[in-house]
């Protein structure tokens, strides 16, 4: 995952808070060993290497992670897809400044991308690639949320009742609220008007994830290319600047921030409104139809946009 985590905890004394924070970071490191595609020794990297040759038996936790990832692939009709690792490399988003692959490169990559090529056998707890070609599973669009949910469960077990967790600033979770308040304050930046705040919310016992084309991108011949891909076209998504999603699960809010980024507004709204309590705020480029889309979001941020 390679993500910077931060944790703020309110506890009865400093030693309790320090112990909880140390255990939380140990848990993050343990999950990195399972799910990081930057670590060749991780369980996810082993699956990417070996599942083309034979079914790979994995541990229950990694399998549960993959089940949820592919649940969102099915639910979004492929808009969410953790098999896009080869696309990120081809477009220069791994340790490069960005590049535009040729049409023939993209054609050759099509056989290596696609969630339906991955077979999960829940009884044997195995993962295999149906076309017997190597693939690269990238957890970047859901791994942060999964890690946060695991840490939240651990903190609850330690009796923590007030904490705020951040994975790279893009996926957040609020346990309870600071003493004397009703929630943890979170500001959503306005990507259309830099420097402005689009929405101020109070987060409590819930998660918020944001996907944005304002930080990870490159510009070629005056055109901006975003790091979030449409798996069907094999190209970066066009026209969307930022999506924010609130959901009780950090795993789901992380995945949904990508789902809503990739899907068209009608389908996105259908997914968001299918579950009570789920909310989304979407900013598209000003020249596109409906530059601000409010899907159950608190307040009236689009009225201010």
PDB file of C-alpha atoms in Angstrom:
ATOM      1  CA  UNK A   1       0.000   0.000   0.000  1.00  0.00           C
ATOM      2  CA  UNK A   2       2.851   2.377   0.823  1.00  0.00           C
ATOM      3  CA  UNK A   3       0.562   4.874   2.563  1.00  0.00           C
ATOM      4  CA  UNK A   4       1.368   7.230   5.421  1.00  0.00           C
ATOM      5  CA  UNK A   5      -0.939   6.661   8.389  1.00  0.00           C
ATOM      6  CA  UNK A   6      -1.690   9.040  11.242  1.00  0.00           C
ATOM      7  CA  UNK A   7      -3.721   8.365  14.398  1.00  0.00           C
ATOM      8  CA  UNK A   8      -5.042  10.735  17.088  1.00  0.00           C
ATOM      9  CA  UNK A   9      -6.450   9.133  20.242  1.00  0.00           C
ATOM     10  CA  UNK A  10      -8.158  10.497  23.336  1.00  0.00           C
ATOM     11  CA  UNK A  11      -7.493   8.262  26.353  1.00  0.00           C
ATOM     12  CA  UNK A  12      -7.602   8.448  30.146  1.00  0.00           C
ATOM     13  CA  UNK A  13      -3.837   8.948  30.287  1.00  0.00           C
ATOM     14  CA  UNK A  14      -0.904   9.392  27.936  1.00  0.00           C
ATOM     15  CA  UNK A  15       0.500   5.915  28.487  1.00  0.00           C
ATOM     16  CA  UNK A  16      -2.797   4.333  27.389  1.00  0.00           C
ATOM     17  CA  UNK A  17      -2.870   6.502  24.279  1.00  0.00           C
ATOM     18  CA  UNK A  18       0.766   5.723  23.440  1.00  0.00           C
ATOM     19  CA  UNK A  19       0.194   1.989  23.846  1.00  0.00           C
ATOM     20  CA  UNK A  20      -2.869   2.050  21.603  1.00  0.00           C
ATOM     21  CA  UNK A  21      -1.062   4.085  18.939  1.00  0.00           C
ATOM     22  CA  UNK A  22       1.965   1.743  18.973  1.00  0.00           C
ATOM     23  CA  UNK A  23      -0.274  -1.302  18.603  1.00  0.00           C
ATOM     24  CA  UNK A  24      -2.169   0.419  15.781  1.00  0.00           C
ATOM     25  CA  UNK A  25       1.012   1.078  13.811  1.00  0.00           C
ATOM     26  CA  UNK A  26       2.149  -2.504  14.407  1.00  0.00           C
ATOM     27  CA  UNK A  27      -1.148  -3.608  12.890  1.00  0.00           C
ATOM     28  CA  UNK A  28      -0.605  -1.354   9.853  1.00  0.00           C
ATOM     29  CA  UNK A  29       2.887  -2.843   9.353  1.00  0.00           C
ATOM     30  CA  UNK A  30       1.455  -6.362   9.584  1.00  0.00           C
ATOM     31  CA  UNK A  31      -1.135  -5.549   6.923  1.00  0.00           C
ATOM     32  CA  UNK A  32       1.544  -4.010   4.697  1.00  0.00           C
ATOM     33  CA  UNK A  33       3.314  -7.378   4.807  1.00  0.00           C
ATOM     34  CA  UNK A  34       0.130  -8.980   3.516  1.00  0.00           C
ATOM     35  CA  UNK A  35      -1.221  -6.502   0.992  1.00  0.00           C
ATOM     36  CA  UNK A  36       1.507  -4.167  -0.284  1.00  0.00           C
ATOM     37  CA  UNK A  37       2.227  -4.510  -3.991  1.00  0.00           C
ATOM     38  CA  UNK A  38       5.449  -2.575  -3.351  1.00  0.00           C
ATOM     39  CA  UNK A  39       6.839  -5.441  -1.258  1.00  0.00           C
ATOM     40  CA  UNK A  40       7.841  -8.526  -3.300  1.00  0.00           C
ATOM     41  CA  UNK A  41       7.538 -10.606  -0.126  1.00  0.00           C
ATOM     42  CA  UNK A  42       3.899  -9.656   0.533  1.00  0.00           C
ATOM     43  CA  UNK A  43       1.095 -12.185   0.219  1.00  0.00           C
ATOM     44  CA  UNK A  44      -0.575 -10.128  -2.522  1.00  0.00           C
ATOM     45  CA  UNK A  45       2.672 -10.021  -4.539  1.00  0.00           C
ATOM     46  CA  UNK A  46       3.014 -13.795  -4.162  1.00  0.00           C
ATOM     47  CA  UNK A  47      -0.491 -14.266  -5.520  1.00  0.00           C
ATOM     48  CA  UNK A  48       0.248 -11.960  -8.469  1.00  0.00           C
ATOM     49  CA  UNK A  49       3.355 -14.016  -9.297  1.00  0.00           C
ATOM     50  CA  UNK A  50       2.039 -17.536  -8.808  1.00  0.00           C
ATOM     51  CA  UNK A  51      -1.711 -17.620  -9.499  1.00  0.00           C
ATOM     52  CA  UNK A  52      -1.176 -17.884 -13.259  1.00  0.00           C
ATOM     53  CA  UNK A  53       0.523 -21.266 -12.805  1.00  0.00           C
ATOM     54  CA  UNK A  54      -1.743 -22.919 -10.234  1.00  0.00           C
ATOM     55  CA  UNK A  55      -4.343 -22.024  -7.589  1.00  0.00           C
ATOM     56  CA  UNK A  56      -2.667 -20.229  -4.691  1.00  0.00           C
ATOM     57  CA  UNK A  57      -3.904 -20.995  -1.185  1.00  0.00           C
ATOM     58  CA  UNK A  58      -3.876 -17.835   0.892  1.00  0.00           C
ATOM     59  CA  UNK A  59      -4.650 -16.839   4.474  1.00  0.00           C
ATOM     60  CA  UNK A  60      -8.225 -16.024   5.586  1.00  0.00           C
ATOM     61  CA  UNK A  61      -7.550 -12.296   5.974  1.00  0.00           C
ATOM     62  CA  UNK A  62      -6.089 -11.795   2.498  1.00  0.00           C
ATOM     63  CA  UNK A  63      -8.873 -13.897   1.019  1.00  0.00           C
ATOM     64  CA  UNK A  64     -11.490 -11.776   2.799  1.00  0.00           C
ATOM     65  CA  UNK A  65      -9.829  -8.653   1.410  1.00  0.00           C
ATOM     66  CA  UNK A  66      -9.954 -10.065  -2.122  1.00  0.00           C
ATOM     67  CA  UNK A  67     -13.582 -11.120  -1.716  1.00  0.00           C
ATOM     68  CA  UNK A  68     -14.579  -7.567  -0.825  1.00  0.00           C
ATOM     69  CA  UNK A  69     -12.534  -6.101  -3.665  1.00  0.00           C
ATOM     70  CA  UNK A  70     -14.182  -8.365  -6.213  1.00  0.00           C
ATOM     71  CA  UNK A  71     -17.587  -7.782  -4.661  1.00  0.00           C
ATOM     72  CA  UNK A  72     -17.172  -4.134  -5.669  1.00  0.00           C
ATOM     73  CA  UNK A  73     -15.975  -5.151  -9.117  1.00  0.00           C
ATOM     74  CA  UNK A  74     -19.169  -7.121  -9.643  1.00  0.00           C
ATOM     75  CA  UNK A  75     -21.347  -4.447  -8.017  1.00  0.00           C
ATOM     76  CA  UNK A  76     -19.917  -1.706 -10.239  1.00  0.00           C
ATOM     77  CA  UNK A  77     -19.844  -3.818 -13.422  1.00  0.00           C
ATOM     78  CA  UNK A  78     -16.068  -3.541 -13.552  1.00  0.00           C
ATOM     79  CA  UNK A  79     -15.668   0.171 -12.825  1.00  0.00           C
ATOM     80  CA  UNK A  80     -13.728  -0.886  -9.732  1.00  0.00           C
ATOM     81  CA  UNK A  81     -10.911  -3.310 -10.534  1.00  0.00           C
ATOM     82  CA  UNK A  82      -7.733  -4.099  -8.587  1.00  0.00           C
ATOM     83  CA  UNK A  83      -6.158  -5.797 -11.620  1.00  0.00           C
ATOM     84  CA  UNK A  84      -5.192  -2.376 -13.073  1.00  0.00           C
ATOM     85  CA  UNK A  85      -1.596  -2.607 -11.846  1.00  0.00           C
ATOM     86  CA  UNK A  86      -0.215  -3.052 -15.395  1.00  0.00           C
ATOM     87  CA  UNK A  87      -2.062   0.099 -16.499  1.00  0.00           C
ATOM     88  CA  UNK A  88      -0.460   2.175 -13.749  1.00  0.00           C
ATOM     89  CA  UNK A  89       2.947   0.978 -14.900  1.00  0.00           C
ATOM     90  CA  UNK A  90       2.233   1.481 -18.610  1.00  0.00           C
ATOM     91  CA  UNK A  91       1.056   5.045 -18.010  1.00  0.00           C
ATOM     92  CA  UNK A  92       4.090   5.830 -15.853  1.00  0.00           C
ATOM     93  CA  UNK A  93       2.439   6.149 -12.445  1.00  0.00           C
ATOM     94  CA  UNK A  94       4.959   3.822 -10.782  1.00  0.00           C
ATOM     95  CA  UNK A  95       8.149   5.766 -10.038  1.00  0.00           C
ATOM     96  CA  UNK A  96       7.938   7.721 -13.309  1.00  0.00           C
ATOM     97  CA  UNK A  97       6.767  11.134 -14.399  1.00  0.00           C
ATOM     98  CA  UNK A  98       4.012   9.809 -16.639  1.00  0.00           C
ATOM     99  CA  UNK A  99       3.890   8.615 -20.241  1.00  0.00           C
ATOM    100  CA  UNK A 100       1.305   7.809 -22.904  1.00  0.00           C
ATOM    101  CA  UNK A 101       1.482   4.171 -24.033  1.00  0.00           C
ATOM    102  CA  UNK A 102       0.959   3.301 -27.664  1.00  0.00           C
ATOM    103  CA  UNK A 103      -2.230   1.710 -28.908  1.00  0.00           C
ATOM    104  CA  UNK A 104      -0.415  -1.602 -29.407  1.00  0.00           C
ATOM    105  CA  UNK A 105       0.815  -1.515 -25.799  1.00  0.00           C
ATOM    106  CA  UNK A 106      -2.724  -1.095 -24.545  1.00  0.00           C
ATOM    107  CA  UNK A 107      -3.957  -3.925 -26.753  1.00  0.00           C
ATOM    108  CA  UNK A 108      -1.283  -6.208 -25.300  1.00  0.00           C
ATOM    109  CA  UNK A 109      -2.276  -5.212 -21.762  1.00  0.00           C
ATOM    110  CA  UNK A 110      -5.943  -6.056 -22.209  1.00  0.00           C
ATOM    111  CA  UNK A 111      -5.240  -9.736 -21.595  1.00  0.00           C
ATOM    112  CA  UNK A 112      -3.614  -8.859 -18.256  1.00  0.00           C
ATOM    113  CA  UNK A 113      -6.386  -6.627 -16.932  1.00  0.00           C
ATOM    114  CA  UNK A 114      -9.887  -7.665 -15.887  1.00  0.00           C
ATOM    115  CA  UNK A 115     -11.390  -8.760 -12.581  1.00  0.00           C
ATOM    116  CA  UNK A 116     -13.311 -11.586 -14.210  1.00  0.00           C
ATOM    117  CA  UNK A 117     -10.014 -13.340 -14.977  1.00  0.00           C
ATOM    118  CA  UNK A 118      -9.480 -13.867 -11.244  1.00  0.00           C
ATOM    119  CA  UNK A 119     -11.117 -16.943  -9.686  1.00  0.00           C
ATOM    120  CA  UNK A 120     -11.741 -17.058  -5.939  1.00  0.00           C
ATOM    121  CA  UNK A 121     -12.584 -20.481  -4.501  1.00  0.00           C
ATOM    122  CA  UNK A 122     -14.070 -19.811  -1.065  1.00  0.00           C
ATOM    123  CA  UNK A 123     -14.129 -23.483  -0.047  1.00  0.00           C
ATOM    124  CA  UNK A 124     -10.445 -24.099  -0.816  1.00  0.00           C
ATOM    125  CA  UNK A 125      -9.512 -20.444  -0.113  1.00  0.00           C
ATOM    126  CA  UNK A 126      -7.511 -20.281  -3.329  1.00  0.00           C
ATOM    127  CA  UNK A 127      -6.877 -17.601  -5.941  1.00  0.00           C
ATOM    128  CA  UNK A 128      -6.140 -18.408  -9.585  1.00  0.00           C
ATOM    129  CA  UNK A 129      -5.969 -16.580 -12.899  1.00  0.00           C
ATOM    130  CA  UNK A 130      -8.262 -18.227 -15.434  1.00  0.00           C
ATOM    131  CA  UNK A 131      -6.228 -17.236 -18.519  1.00  0.00           C
ATOM    132  CA  UNK A 132      -2.938 -18.507 -17.009  1.00  0.00           C
ATOM    133  CA  UNK A 133      -1.124 -15.222 -17.541  1.00  0.00           C
ATOM    134  CA  UNK A 134       0.595 -13.184 -14.868  1.00  0.00           C
ATOM    135  CA  UNK A 135      -1.402 -10.287 -13.432  1.00  0.00           C
ATOM    136  CA  UNK A 136      -0.678  -7.489 -10.999  1.00  0.00           C
ATOM    137  CA  UNK A 137      -3.186  -6.913  -8.222  1.00  0.00           C
ATOM    138  CA  UNK A 138      -3.056  -3.312  -7.017  1.00  0.00           C
ATOM    139  CA  UNK A 139      -4.691  -2.645  -3.617  1.00  0.00           C
ATOM    140  CA  UNK A 140      -4.374   1.134  -3.884  1.00  0.00           C
ATOM    141  CA  UNK A 141      -8.091   1.793  -4.310  1.00  0.00           C
ATOM    142  CA  UNK A 142      -9.255  -0.303  -1.338  1.00  0.00           C
ATOM    143  CA  UNK A 143      -6.258  -1.383   0.749  1.00  0.00           C
ATOM    144  CA  UNK A 144      -6.081   1.808   2.816  1.00  0.00           C
ATOM    145  CA  UNK A 145      -9.700   1.411   3.853  1.00  0.00           C
ATOM    146  CA  UNK A 146      -9.257  -2.264   4.680  1.00  0.00           C
ATOM    147  CA  UNK A 147      -6.258  -1.450   6.881  1.00  0.00           C
ATOM    148  CA  UNK A 148      -8.164   1.297   8.685  1.00  0.00           C
ATOM    149  CA  UNK A 149     -11.104  -1.016   9.370  1.00  0.00           C
ATOM    150  CA  UNK A 150      -8.736  -3.590  10.875  1.00  0.00           C
ATOM    151  CA  UNK A 151      -7.124  -0.962  13.097  1.00  0.00           C
ATOM    152  CA  UNK A 152     -10.531   0.387  14.157  1.00  0.00           C
ATOM    153  CA  UNK A 153     -11.602  -3.114  15.225  1.00  0.00           C
ATOM    154  CA  UNK A 154      -8.399  -3.467  17.243  1.00  0.00           C
ATOM    155  CA  UNK A 155      -8.850  -0.052  18.914  1.00  0.00           C
ATOM    156  CA  UNK A 156     -12.419  -0.899  19.871  1.00  0.00           C
ATOM    157  CA  UNK A 157     -11.060  -4.046  21.491  1.00  0.00           C
ATOM    158  CA  UNK A 158      -8.661  -1.908  23.522  1.00  0.00           C
ATOM    159  CA  UNK A 159     -11.557   0.208  24.773  1.00  0.00           C
ATOM    160  CA  UNK A 160     -10.730   3.304  22.712  1.00  0.00           C
ATOM    161  CA  UNK A 161     -13.844   5.472  22.379  1.00  0.00           C
ATOM    162  CA  UNK A 162     -12.429   8.551  20.634  1.00  0.00           C
ATOM    163  CA  UNK A 163      -9.887   8.481  17.819  1.00  0.00           C
ATOM    164  CA  UNK A 164      -9.272   9.810  14.324  1.00  0.00           C
ATOM    165  CA  UNK A 165      -7.398   7.777  11.718  1.00  0.00           C
ATOM    166  CA  UNK A 166      -6.034   8.961   8.394  1.00  0.00           C
ATOM    167  CA  UNK A 167      -4.472   6.926   5.593  1.00  0.00           C
ATOM    168  CA  UNK A 168      -2.615   9.373   3.405  1.00  0.00           C
ATOM    169  CA  UNK A 169      -5.325  11.974   4.014  1.00  0.00           C
ATOM    170  CA  UNK A 170      -7.541  10.269   1.442  1.00  0.00           C
ATOM    171  CA  UNK A 171      -9.294   7.725   3.665  1.00  0.00           C
ATOM    172  CA  UNK A 172     -10.379   8.795   7.151  1.00  0.00           C
ATOM    173  CA  UNK A 173     -12.219   7.161  10.031  1.00  0.00           C
ATOM    174  CA  UNK A 174     -13.653   8.774  13.153  1.00  0.00           C
ATOM    175  CA  UNK A 175     -14.218   6.727  16.297  1.00  0.00           C
ATOM    176  CA  UNK A 176     -16.653   8.588  18.510  1.00  0.00           C
ATOM    177  CA  UNK A 177     -15.932  12.305  18.927  1.00  0.00           C
ATOM    178  CA  UNK A 178     -13.475  14.507  20.813  1.00  0.00           C
ATOM    179  CA  UNK A 179     -14.644  15.261  24.387  1.00  0.00           C
ATOM    180  CA  UNK A 180     -17.370  17.891  24.464  1.00  0.00           C
ATOM    181  CA  UNK A 181     -18.094  17.709  20.726  1.00  0.00           C
ATOM    182  CA  UNK A 182     -20.463  15.854  18.424  1.00  0.00           C
ATOM    183  CA  UNK A 183     -17.901  14.744  15.843  1.00  0.00           C
ATOM    184  CA  UNK A 184     -14.480  15.138  14.280  1.00  0.00           C
ATOM    185  CA  UNK A 185     -14.313  18.135  11.891  1.00  0.00           C
ATOM    186  CA  UNK A 186     -13.324  17.392   8.302  1.00  0.00           C
ATOM    187  CA  UNK A 187     -12.957  19.875   5.450  1.00  0.00           C
ATOM    188  CA  UNK A 188     -13.569  18.852   1.833  1.00  0.00           C
ATOM    189  CA  UNK A 189     -11.497  21.037  -0.516  1.00  0.00           C
ATOM    190  CA  UNK A 190     -13.065  22.601  -3.584  1.00  0.00           C
ATOM    191  CA  UNK A 191     -11.085  21.324  -6.605  1.00  0.00           C
ATOM    192  CA  UNK A 192     -12.725  23.834  -8.932  1.00  0.00           C
ATOM    193  CA  UNK A 193     -11.723  26.831  -6.808  1.00  0.00           C
ATOM    194  CA  UNK A 194      -8.328  26.023  -5.211  1.00  0.00           C
ATOM    195  CA  UNK A 195      -8.005  27.351  -1.678  1.00  0.00           C
ATOM    196  CA  UNK A 196     -11.727  27.183  -0.966  1.00  0.00           C
ATOM    197  CA  UNK A 197     -13.541  24.666   1.220  1.00  0.00           C
ATOM    198  CA  UNK A 198     -16.461  22.961  -0.520  1.00  0.00           C
ATOM    199  CA  UNK A 199     -17.935  21.322   2.561  1.00  0.00           C
ATOM    200  CA  UNK A 200     -17.330  21.148   6.310  1.00  0.00           C
ATOM    201  CA  UNK A 201     -18.688  18.070   8.059  1.00  0.00           C
ATOM    202  CA  UNK A 202     -18.521  16.354  11.440  1.00  0.00           C
ATOM    203  CA  UNK A 203     -17.524  12.696  11.159  1.00  0.00           C
ATOM    204  CA  UNK A 204     -18.476  10.221  13.893  1.00  0.00           C
ATOM    205  CA  UNK A 205     -18.237   6.414  13.850  1.00  0.00           C
ATOM    206  CA  UNK A 206     -17.940   6.527  10.087  1.00  0.00           C
ATOM    207  CA  UNK A 207     -15.446   6.792   7.267  1.00  0.00           C
ATOM    208  CA  UNK A 208     -14.798   9.299   4.509  1.00  0.00           C
ATOM    209  CA  UNK A 209     -12.689   8.603   1.422  1.00  0.00           C
ATOM    210  CA  UNK A 210     -11.705  10.985  -1.350  1.00  0.00           C
ATOM    211  CA  UNK A 211     -10.427  10.216  -4.821  1.00  0.00           C
ATOM    212  CA  UNK A 212      -8.903  13.179  -6.616  1.00  0.00           C
ATOM    213  CA  UNK A 213      -7.214  14.056  -9.874  1.00  0.00           C
ATOM    214  CA  UNK A 214      -5.590  17.106  -8.298  1.00  0.00           C
ATOM    215  CA  UNK A 215      -2.450  15.455  -6.888  1.00  0.00           C
ATOM    216  CA  UNK A 216      -1.512  12.300  -8.817  1.00  0.00           C
ATOM    217  CA  UNK A 217      -1.497  13.260 -12.480  1.00  0.00           C
ATOM    218  CA  UNK A 218       0.777  14.292 -15.318  1.00  0.00           C
ATOM    219  CA  UNK A 219       0.353  16.810 -18.109  1.00  0.00           C
ATOM    220  CA  UNK A 220       1.316  16.046 -21.704  1.00  0.00           C
ATOM    221  CA  UNK A 221       0.776  18.538 -24.531  1.00  0.00           C
ATOM    222  CA  UNK A 222      -1.480  20.562 -22.261  1.00  0.00           C
ATOM    223  CA  UNK A 223      -3.706  17.607 -21.349  1.00  0.00           C
ATOM    224  CA  UNK A 224      -4.028  16.319 -17.787  1.00  0.00           C
ATOM    225  CA  UNK A 225      -3.936  12.549 -17.266  1.00  0.00           C
ATOM    226  CA  UNK A 226      -5.265  11.237 -13.946  1.00  0.00           C
ATOM    227  CA  UNK A 227      -4.064   8.159 -12.013  1.00  0.00           C
ATOM    228  CA  UNK A 228      -7.615   6.757 -11.741  1.00  0.00           C
ATOM    229  CA  UNK A 229      -8.433   4.458 -14.662  1.00  0.00           C
ATOM    230  CA  UNK A 230     -11.496   3.265 -16.474  1.00  0.00           C
ATOM    231  CA  UNK A 231     -10.655  -0.460 -16.684  1.00  0.00           C
ATOM    232  CA  UNK A 232     -12.823  -0.886 -19.775  1.00  0.00           C
ATOM    233  CA  UNK A 233     -11.058   1.750 -21.879  1.00  0.00           C
ATOM    234  CA  UNK A 234      -7.631   1.159 -20.228  1.00  0.00           C
ATOM    235  CA  UNK A 235      -7.300   4.922 -20.081  1.00  0.00           C
ATOM    236  CA  UNK A 236      -7.382   7.528 -17.293  1.00  0.00           C
ATOM    237  CA  UNK A 237     -10.853   8.800 -16.423  1.00  0.00           C
ATOM    238  CA  UNK A 238     -11.691  12.126 -18.073  1.00  0.00           C
ATOM    239  CA  UNK A 239     -13.846  14.955 -16.801  1.00  0.00           C
ATOM    240  CA  UNK A 240     -13.858  14.136 -13.076  1.00  0.00           C
ATOM    241  CA  UNK A 241     -11.829  16.134 -10.550  1.00  0.00           C
ATOM    242  CA  UNK A 242     -12.771  14.721  -7.161  1.00  0.00           C
ATOM    243  CA  UNK A 243     -15.124  12.302  -5.426  1.00  0.00           C
ATOM    244  CA  UNK A 244     -15.788  12.004  -1.688  1.00  0.00           C
ATOM    245  CA  UNK A 245     -17.819   9.198  -0.115  1.00  0.00           C
ATOM    246  CA  UNK A 246     -19.074   8.685   3.441  1.00  0.00           C
ATOM    247  CA  UNK A 247     -19.781   5.115   4.552  1.00  0.00           C
ATOM    248  CA  UNK A 248     -19.710   3.236   7.872  1.00  0.00           C
ATOM    249  CA  UNK A 249     -16.985   0.983   6.417  1.00  0.00           C
ATOM    250  CA  UNK A 250     -13.611   2.446   5.433  1.00  0.00           C
ATOM    251  CA  UNK A 251     -13.083  -0.483   3.068  1.00  0.00           C
ATOM    252  CA  UNK A 252     -16.274   0.400   1.255  1.00  0.00           C
ATOM    253  CA  UNK A 253     -15.804   4.178   1.274  1.00  0.00           C
ATOM    254  CA  UNK A 254     -12.315   3.678  -0.209  1.00  0.00           C
ATOM    255  CA  UNK A 255     -13.638   1.457  -2.990  1.00  0.00           C
ATOM    256  CA  UNK A 256     -16.679   3.652  -3.590  1.00  0.00           C
ATOM    257  CA  UNK A 257     -14.608   6.802  -4.081  1.00  0.00           C
ATOM    258  CA  UNK A 258     -13.177   5.024  -7.137  1.00  0.00           C
ATOM    259  CA  UNK A 259     -16.510   3.522  -8.226  1.00  0.00           C
ATOM    260  CA  UNK A 260     -18.136   6.964  -8.269  1.00  0.00           C
ATOM    261  CA  UNK A 261     -15.102   8.449 -10.020  1.00  0.00           C
ATOM    262  CA  UNK A 262     -15.354   5.941 -12.885  1.00  0.00           C
ATOM    263  CA  UNK A 263     -19.103   5.358 -13.278  1.00  0.00           C
ATOM    264  CA  UNK A 264     -21.354   7.901 -14.949  1.00  0.00           C
ATOM    265  CA  UNK A 265     -23.452  10.054 -12.575  1.00  0.00           C
ATOM    266  CA  UNK A 266     -26.685   8.093 -13.042  1.00  0.00           C
ATOM    267  CA  UNK A 267     -25.117   4.749 -12.167  1.00  0.00           C
ATOM    268  CA  UNK A 268     -23.096   6.319  -9.347  1.00  0.00           C
ATOM    269  CA  UNK A 269     -26.211   7.726  -7.758  1.00  0.00           C
ATOM    270  CA  UNK A 270     -27.895   4.338  -7.996  1.00  0.00           C
ATOM    271  CA  UNK A 271     -25.016   2.688  -6.104  1.00  0.00           C
ATOM    272  CA  UNK A 272     -24.835   5.402  -3.442  1.00  0.00           C
ATOM    273  CA  UNK A 273     -28.557   5.561  -2.798  1.00  0.00           C
ATOM    274  CA  UNK A 274     -28.906   1.778  -2.579  1.00  0.00           C
ATOM    275  CA  UNK A 275     -27.665   1.846   1.031  1.00  0.00           C
ATOM    276  CA  UNK A 276     -29.062   4.172   3.733  1.00  0.00           C
ATOM    277  CA  UNK A 277     -26.436   6.446   5.285  1.00  0.00           C
ATOM    278  CA  UNK A 278     -24.112   6.338   2.293  1.00  0.00           C
ATOM    279  CA  UNK A 279     -23.279   9.754   0.807  1.00  0.00           C
ATOM    280  CA  UNK A 280     -21.181  11.121  -2.040  1.00  0.00           C
ATOM    281  CA  UNK A 281     -20.015  14.481  -3.362  1.00  0.00           C
ATOM    282  CA  UNK A 282     -18.635  14.643  -6.892  1.00  0.00           C
ATOM    283  CA  UNK A 283     -16.841  17.473  -8.668  1.00  0.00           C
ATOM    284  CA  UNK A 284     -16.489  17.336 -12.429  1.00  0.00           C
ATOM    285  CA  UNK A 285     -14.649  19.716 -14.717  1.00  0.00           C
ATOM    286  CA  UNK A 286     -16.489  23.054 -15.017  1.00  0.00           C
ATOM    287  CA  UNK A 287     -17.038  22.615 -18.748  1.00  0.00           C
ATOM    288  CA  UNK A 288     -18.879  19.306 -18.194  1.00  0.00           C
ATOM    289  CA  UNK A 289     -22.591  18.990 -17.463  1.00  0.00           C
ATOM    290  CA  UNK A 290     -23.278  19.353 -13.719  1.00  0.00           C
ATOM    291  CA  UNK A 291     -19.866  20.258 -12.306  1.00  0.00           C
ATOM    292  CA  UNK A 292     -21.039  19.483  -8.739  1.00  0.00           C
ATOM    293  CA  UNK A 293     -23.178  16.456  -7.859  1.00  0.00           C
ATOM    294  CA  UNK A 294     -24.685  15.998  -4.395  1.00  0.00           C
ATOM    295  CA  UNK A 295     -25.728  12.427  -3.535  1.00  0.00           C
ATOM    296  CA  UNK A 296     -27.271  12.653  -0.053  1.00  0.00           C
ATOM    297  CA  UNK A 297     -24.356  14.818   1.101  1.00  0.00           C
ATOM    298  CA  UNK A 298     -25.082  16.929   4.217  1.00  0.00           C
ATOM    299  CA  UNK A 299     -25.727  20.628   3.657  1.00  0.00           C
ATOM    300  CA  UNK A 300     -25.760  22.238   0.227  1.00  0.00           C
ATOM    301  CA  UNK A 301     -22.153  22.184  -1.049  1.00  0.00           C
ATOM    302  CA  UNK A 302     -23.226  22.289  -4.700  1.00  0.00           C
ATOM    303  CA  UNK A 303     -25.288  25.398  -4.031  1.00  0.00           C
ATOM    304  CA  UNK A 304     -22.093  27.089  -2.889  1.00  0.00           C
ATOM    305  CA  UNK A 305     -19.937  25.770  -5.750  1.00  0.00           C
TER     306      UNK A 305
END
